[in-house]
CSV table of C-alpha atoms in Angstrom, one decimal:
chain,number,residue,atom,x,y,z
E,21,ASP,CA,-19.4,8.7,-39.7
E,22,ILE,CA,-23.2,9.3,-41.6
E,23,GLN,CA,-24.7,12.4,-39.9
E,24,MET,CA,-28.3,12.6,-39.9
E,25,THR,CA,-30.3,15.8,-39.5
E,26,GLN,CA,-34.2,16.3,-39.0
E,27,SER,CA,-36.3,19.0,-39.5
E,28,PRO,CA,-37.6,20.9,-38.0
E,29,SER,CA,-37.2,20.3,-34.7
E,30,SER,CA,-40.2,20.9,-33.4
E,31,LEU,CA,-43.9,21.8,-34.0
E,32,SER,CA,-47.4,22.6,-33.4
E,33,ALA,CA,-50.2,21.1,-35.2
E,34,PHE,CA,-54.2,20.8,-34.2
E,35,VAL,CA,-55.5,17.5,-34.3
E,36,GLY,CA,-56.7,16.5,-37.8
E,37,ASP,CA,-53.5,17.8,-39.6
E,38,ARG,CA,-50.9,16.8,-42.3
E,39,VAL,CA,-47.6,16.5,-40.6
E,40,THR,CA,-44.5,16.3,-42.8
E,41,ILE,CA,-41.0,15.4,-40.8
E,42,THR,CA,-37.9,15.4,-42.9
E,43,CYS,CA,-34.8,13.8,-42.3
E,44,ARG,CA,-31.7,14.2,-44.5
E,45,ALA,CA,-28.4,12.1,-44.3
E,46,SER,CA,-24.7,13.7,-44.9
E,47,GLN,CA,-24.4,10.4,-47.5
E,48,THR,CA,-26.2,8.4,-49.5
E,49,ILE,CA,-28.3,5.6,-47.0
E,50,LYS,CA,-29.8,3.9,-49.7
E,51,ASN,CA,-33.7,3.1,-48.3
E,52,TYR,CA,-32.0,2.2,-45.4
E,53,LEU,CA,-33.7,4.6,-42.8
E,54,ASN,CA,-35.9,3.9,-39.8
E,55,TRP,CA,-38.6,6.1,-38.0
E,56,TYR,CA,-39.4,6.1,-34.3
E,57,GLN,CA,-42.1,7.5,-32.2
E,58,GLN,CA,-41.3,8.1,-28.5
E,59,LYS,CA,-43.8,9.3,-25.8
E,60,PRO,CA,-42.3,10.5,-22.4
E,61,GLY,CA,-40.8,8.2,-20.2
E,62,LYS,CA,-41.5,5.7,-22.9
E,63,ALA,CA,-39.0,3.5,-24.8
E,64,PRO,CA,-39.4,4.3,-28.8
E,65,LYS,CA,-41.5,2.3,-30.7
E,66,LEU,CA,-40.7,1.4,-34.4
E,67,LEU,CA,-43.1,3.3,-36.8
E,68,ILE,CA,-41.3,2.8,-40.5
E,69,TYR,CA,-38.5,0.8,-41.6
E,70,ALA,CA,-36.8,0.5,-45.1
E,71,ALA,CA,-37.9,4.2,-45.6
E,72,SER,CA,-41.4,3.0,-46.6
E,73,THR,CA,-42.6,0.1,-44.7
E,74,LEU,CA,-45.1,0.5,-42.0
E,75,HIS,CA,-44.3,-1.8,-38.9
E,76,SER,CA,-47.1,-4.1,-38.1
E,77,GLY,CA,-49.8,-2.8,-36.0
E,78,VAL,CA,-49.0,1.1,-37.1
E,79,PRO,CA,-51.9,3.1,-38.1
E,80,SER,CA,-51.7,3.6,-42.2
E,81,ARG,CA,-51.8,7.5,-41.5
E,82,PHE,CA,-48.5,7.3,-41.1
E,83,SER,CA,-46.4,6.7,-44.5
E,84,GLY,CA,-42.8,7.4,-44.9
E,85,SER,CA,-41.0,7.8,-48.5
E,86,GLY,CA,-37.2,8.9,-49.4
E,87,SER,CA,-34.6,7.7,-50.9
E,88,GLY,CA,-30.4,8.3,-50.9
E,89,THR,CA,-30.1,10.8,-48.3
E,90,ASP,CA,-33.5,12.4,-48.3
E,91,PHE,CA,-36.4,11.5,-46.4
E,92,THR,CA,-40.1,12.0,-45.0
E,93,LEU,CA,-42.5,10.7,-42.7
E,94,THR,CA,-46.1,12.3,-43.2
E,95,ILE,CA,-48.8,11.5,-40.7
E,96,SER,CA,-52.3,12.4,-43.0
E,97,SER,CA,-54.2,13.3,-40.1
E,98,LEU,CA,-52.8,14.0,-36.5
E,99,GLN,CA,-54.6,12.2,-34.0
E,100,PRO,CA,-54.2,13.2,-30.0
E,101,GLU,CA,-52.2,10.1,-29.4
E,102,ASP,CA,-49.4,11.0,-32.1
E,103,PHE,CA,-48.2,14.0,-30.1
E,104,ALA,CA,-44.5,12.7,-29.5
E,105,THR,CA,-40.8,13.1,-30.2
E,106,TYR,CA,-40.2,11.3,-33.9
E,107,TYR,CA,-36.6,10.2,-34.7
E,108,CYS,CA,-34.8,8.9,-38.2
E,109,GLN,CA,-32.3,6.2,-37.6
E,110,GLN,CA,-30.3,4.9,-40.7
E,111,SER,CA,-29.3,1.7,-40.7
E,112,TYR,CA,-26.8,1.6,-43.6
E,113,SER,CA,-23.3,2.3,-41.5
E,114,ALA,CA,-23.4,1.8,-37.7
E,115,ARG,CA,-26.8,3.2,-36.2
E,116,ALA,CA,-27.3,7.0,-35.9
E,117,PHE,CA,-29.9,8.8,-35.0
E,118,GLY,CA,-31.6,12.1,-36.1
E,119,GLN,CA,-31.6,14.5,-33.0
E,120,GLY,CA,-35.8,14.6,-32.8
E,121,THR,CA,-38.4,16.4,-34.0
E,122,ARG,CA,-41.4,17.1,-31.3
E,123,VAL,CA,-45.0,17.3,-32.0
E,124,ASP,CA,-47.0,19.2,-29.8
E,125,PHE,CA,-50.8,20.8,-29.4
E,126,LYS,CA,-51.0,23.8,-31.2
D,203,GLN,CA,-44.3,-12.5,-26.5
D,204,VAL,CA,-40.9,-11.0,-27.5
D,205,GLN,CA,-39.6,-8.8,-24.6
D,206,LEU,CA,-36.4,-7.2,-23.6
D,207,VAL,CA,-36.6,-6.5,-19.8
D,208,GLN,CA,-33.8,-4.4,-18.1
D,209,SER,CA,-32.5,-4.1,-14.8
D,210,GLY,CA,-33.4,-1.5,-12.1
D,211,ALA,CA,-31.9,1.9,-11.7
D,212,GLU,CA,-28.4,2.2,-10.6
D,213,VAL,CA,-26.8,5.8,-8.6
D,214,LYS,CA,-23.0,5.5,-9.4
D,215,LYS,CA,-20.4,8.0,-7.8
D,216,PRO,CA,-17.8,9.6,-10.8
D,217,GLY,CA,-14.8,7.1,-11.9
D,218,ALA,CA,-17.2,3.9,-10.9
D,219,SER,CA,-18.3,1.2,-13.6
D,220,VAL,CA,-22.0,0.2,-14.3
D,221,ARG,CA,-23.2,-2.8,-16.0
D,222,VAL,CA,-26.9,-3.3,-17.5
D,223,SER,CA,-28.2,-6.5,-18.2
D,224,CYS,CA,-31.3,-7.0,-20.9
D,225,LYS,CA,-33.2,-10.4,-20.9
D,226,ALA,CA,-34.5,-11.7,-23.9
D,227,SER,CA,-37.8,-13.7,-24.2
D,228,GLY,CA,-40.3,-15.0,-26.3
D,229,TYR,CA,-37.7,-15.5,-29.4
D,230,THR,CA,-34.4,-16.9,-30.0
D,231,PHE,CA,-31.9,-14.6,-28.6
D,232,THR,CA,-28.9,-15.6,-31.0
D,233,SER,CA,-31.2,-14.7,-33.9
D,234,TYR,CA,-31.2,-11.0,-33.4
D,235,ASP,CA,-28.5,-8.4,-32.6
D,236,ILE,CA,-28.9,-6.2,-29.4
D,237,ASN,CA,-28.4,-2.5,-29.4
D,238,TRP,CA,-27.9,-0.1,-26.6
D,239,VAL,CA,-29.0,3.4,-27.3
D,240,ARG,CA,-28.6,6.0,-24.3
D,241,GLN,CA,-30.7,9.1,-23.9
D,242,ALA,CA,-30.0,12.1,-21.5
D,243,ALA,CA,-33.2,13.9,-19.9
D,244,GLY,CA,-34.3,15.9,-22.3
D,245,ARG,CA,-32.1,15.3,-24.9
D,246,GLY,CA,-32.3,12.8,-27.9
D,247,LEU,CA,-30.9,9.1,-28.7
D,248,GLU,CA,-27.6,8.2,-28.9
D,249,TRP,CA,-26.7,4.8,-30.4
D,250,MET,CA,-23.9,3.2,-28.3
D,251,GLY,CA,-23.4,0.0,-30.2
D,252,TRP,CA,-24.2,-3.4,-31.2
D,253,MET,CA,-23.6,-7.1,-30.3
D,254,ASN,CA,-24.2,-10.4,-32.2
D,255,PRO,CA,-25.3,-12.7,-29.2
D,256,ASP,CA,-24.5,-15.9,-31.4
D,257,SER,CA,-21.0,-15.0,-32.1
D,258,GLY,CA,-20.1,-12.3,-29.5
D,259,ASP,CA,-19.2,-9.6,-32.4
D,260,THR,CA,-19.5,-6.0,-30.9
D,261,GLY,CA,-19.3,-2.8,-32.9
D,262,TYR,CA,-18.9,0.5,-30.6
D,263,VAL,CA,-19.6,4.2,-31.1
D,264,GLN,CA,-15.8,5.6,-31.1
D,265,ASN,CA,-17.2,8.1,-28.5
D,266,PHE,CA,-17.4,5.2,-26.4
D,267,GLN,CA,-14.4,3.2,-27.4
D,268,GLY,CA,-12.4,1.7,-24.6
D,269,ARG,CA,-15.0,2.5,-21.9
D,270,VAL,CA,-17.7,0.4,-23.2
D,271,THR,CA,-18.0,-3.7,-23.4
D,272,MET,CA,-21.0,-5.2,-24.6
D,273,THR,CA,-21.7,-8.9,-23.6
D,274,ARG,CA,-23.8,-11.9,-23.3
D,275,ASP,CA,-24.8,-15.1,-21.5
D,276,LYS,CA,-26.2,-17.3,-24.0
D,277,SER,CA,-27.8,-19.7,-21.5
D,278,THR,CA,-29.8,-16.7,-19.8
D,279,SER,CA,-30.4,-15.6,-23.1
D,280,THR,CA,-29.4,-12.0,-21.4
D,281,ALA,CA,-27.2,-9.4,-23.1
D,282,TYR,CA,-24.9,-6.9,-20.8
D,283,MET,CA,-23.6,-3.3,-21.2
D,284,GLU,CA,-20.4,-2.1,-19.2
D,285,LEU,CA,-19.5,1.4,-19.1
D,286,SER,CA,-16.6,2.5,-17.1
D,287,SER,CA,-15.1,5.7,-16.0
D,288,LEU,CA,-18.3,7.2,-15.4
D,289,THR,CA,-18.5,11.1,-15.6
D,290,SER,CA,-22.0,13.3,-14.8
D,291,GLU,CA,-22.0,13.3,-18.6
D,292,ASP,CA,-23.3,9.5,-18.5
D,293,THR,CA,-26.4,10.3,-16.1
D,294,ALA,CA,-29.1,8.8,-18.8
D,295,VAL,CA,-31.6,6.1,-19.3
D,296,TYR,CA,-29.6,3.1,-21.0
D,297,TYR,CA,-32.0,1.2,-23.4
D,298,CYS,CA,-31.4,-2.3,-25.1
D,299,ALA,CA,-33.4,-3.2,-28.0
D,300,ARG,CA,-32.9,-5.8,-30.8
D,301,SER,CA,-32.4,-5.2,-34.4
D,302,GLY,CA,-32.2,-8.2,-37.3
D,303,PHE,CA,-28.3,-8.8,-38.8
D,304,GLY,CA,-26.6,-6.2,-40.6
D,305,SER,CA,-27.4,-3.0,-42.9
D,306,GLY,CA,-31.1,-2.3,-43.3
D,307,SER,CA,-32.0,-3.3,-40.2
D,308,SER,CA,-34.4,-1.7,-37.5
D,309,SER,CA,-35.2,-2.0,-33.9
D,310,ASP,CA,-38.9,-3.6,-33.2
D,311,CYS,CA,-38.8,-4.5,-29.9
D,312,TRP,CA,-37.0,-2.4,-26.5
D,313,GLY,CA,-36.5,-2.6,-23.3
D,314,GLN,CA,-38.0,-0.6,-21.2
D,315,GLY,CA,-34.8,1.5,-19.4
D,316,THR,CA,-32.6,1.5,-17.2
D,317,LEU,CA,-31.9,5.0,-15.5
D,318,ILE,CA,-28.2,5.3,-14.3
D,319,ILE,CA,-27.2,8.8,-12.3
D,320,VAL,CA,-23.8,9.6,-12.0
D,321,SER,CA,-23.2,11.6,-8.9
D,322,SER,CA,-20.8,12.2,-6.2
């Protein structure tokens, strides 16, 4: 089974900061990598699919990159509504998620 | 609009089974897979498996093999997830989510979640 490892598990940041979250797969997954945002008590929302394609309606301050085994999610200028938990998910074989990265106020 | 609406919260005794429903609207039910994901309190997302509503084909995570069954009713555009032999470890919010077929797909629409509590 493909394992997904995110880092860091949590981070604290100010509004306006640039934030980067990384996700590593245990084997190559091409660009079959999705990113989701989840707020407390809510279902996850799709942010990015195919490693770097922004889902419809997602602000352009979110971006994704990577292929093979190493991927990143970047928020160029953190906004108050971006404080949430972020998950990567591989869709190469089955659909395993990373353990999540919680982004909160510094 | 595209929507997945799940059944309400349930409390079950250890050893019992639970069935969660997920009613699709706003799109052609048989054109997307339905995935099931669960999340225990304070924990991450755990993918349980998928079902093709057109063919009925399913794929389950090994951890749930033999305990989970995913089915559908095409006439009502409803997917079901049944989990048996419940333990307290199964207490979680269960989500359904649609995705495109095959590798490379993503889940762009999720149900609101169904809380299942397993307690004696």
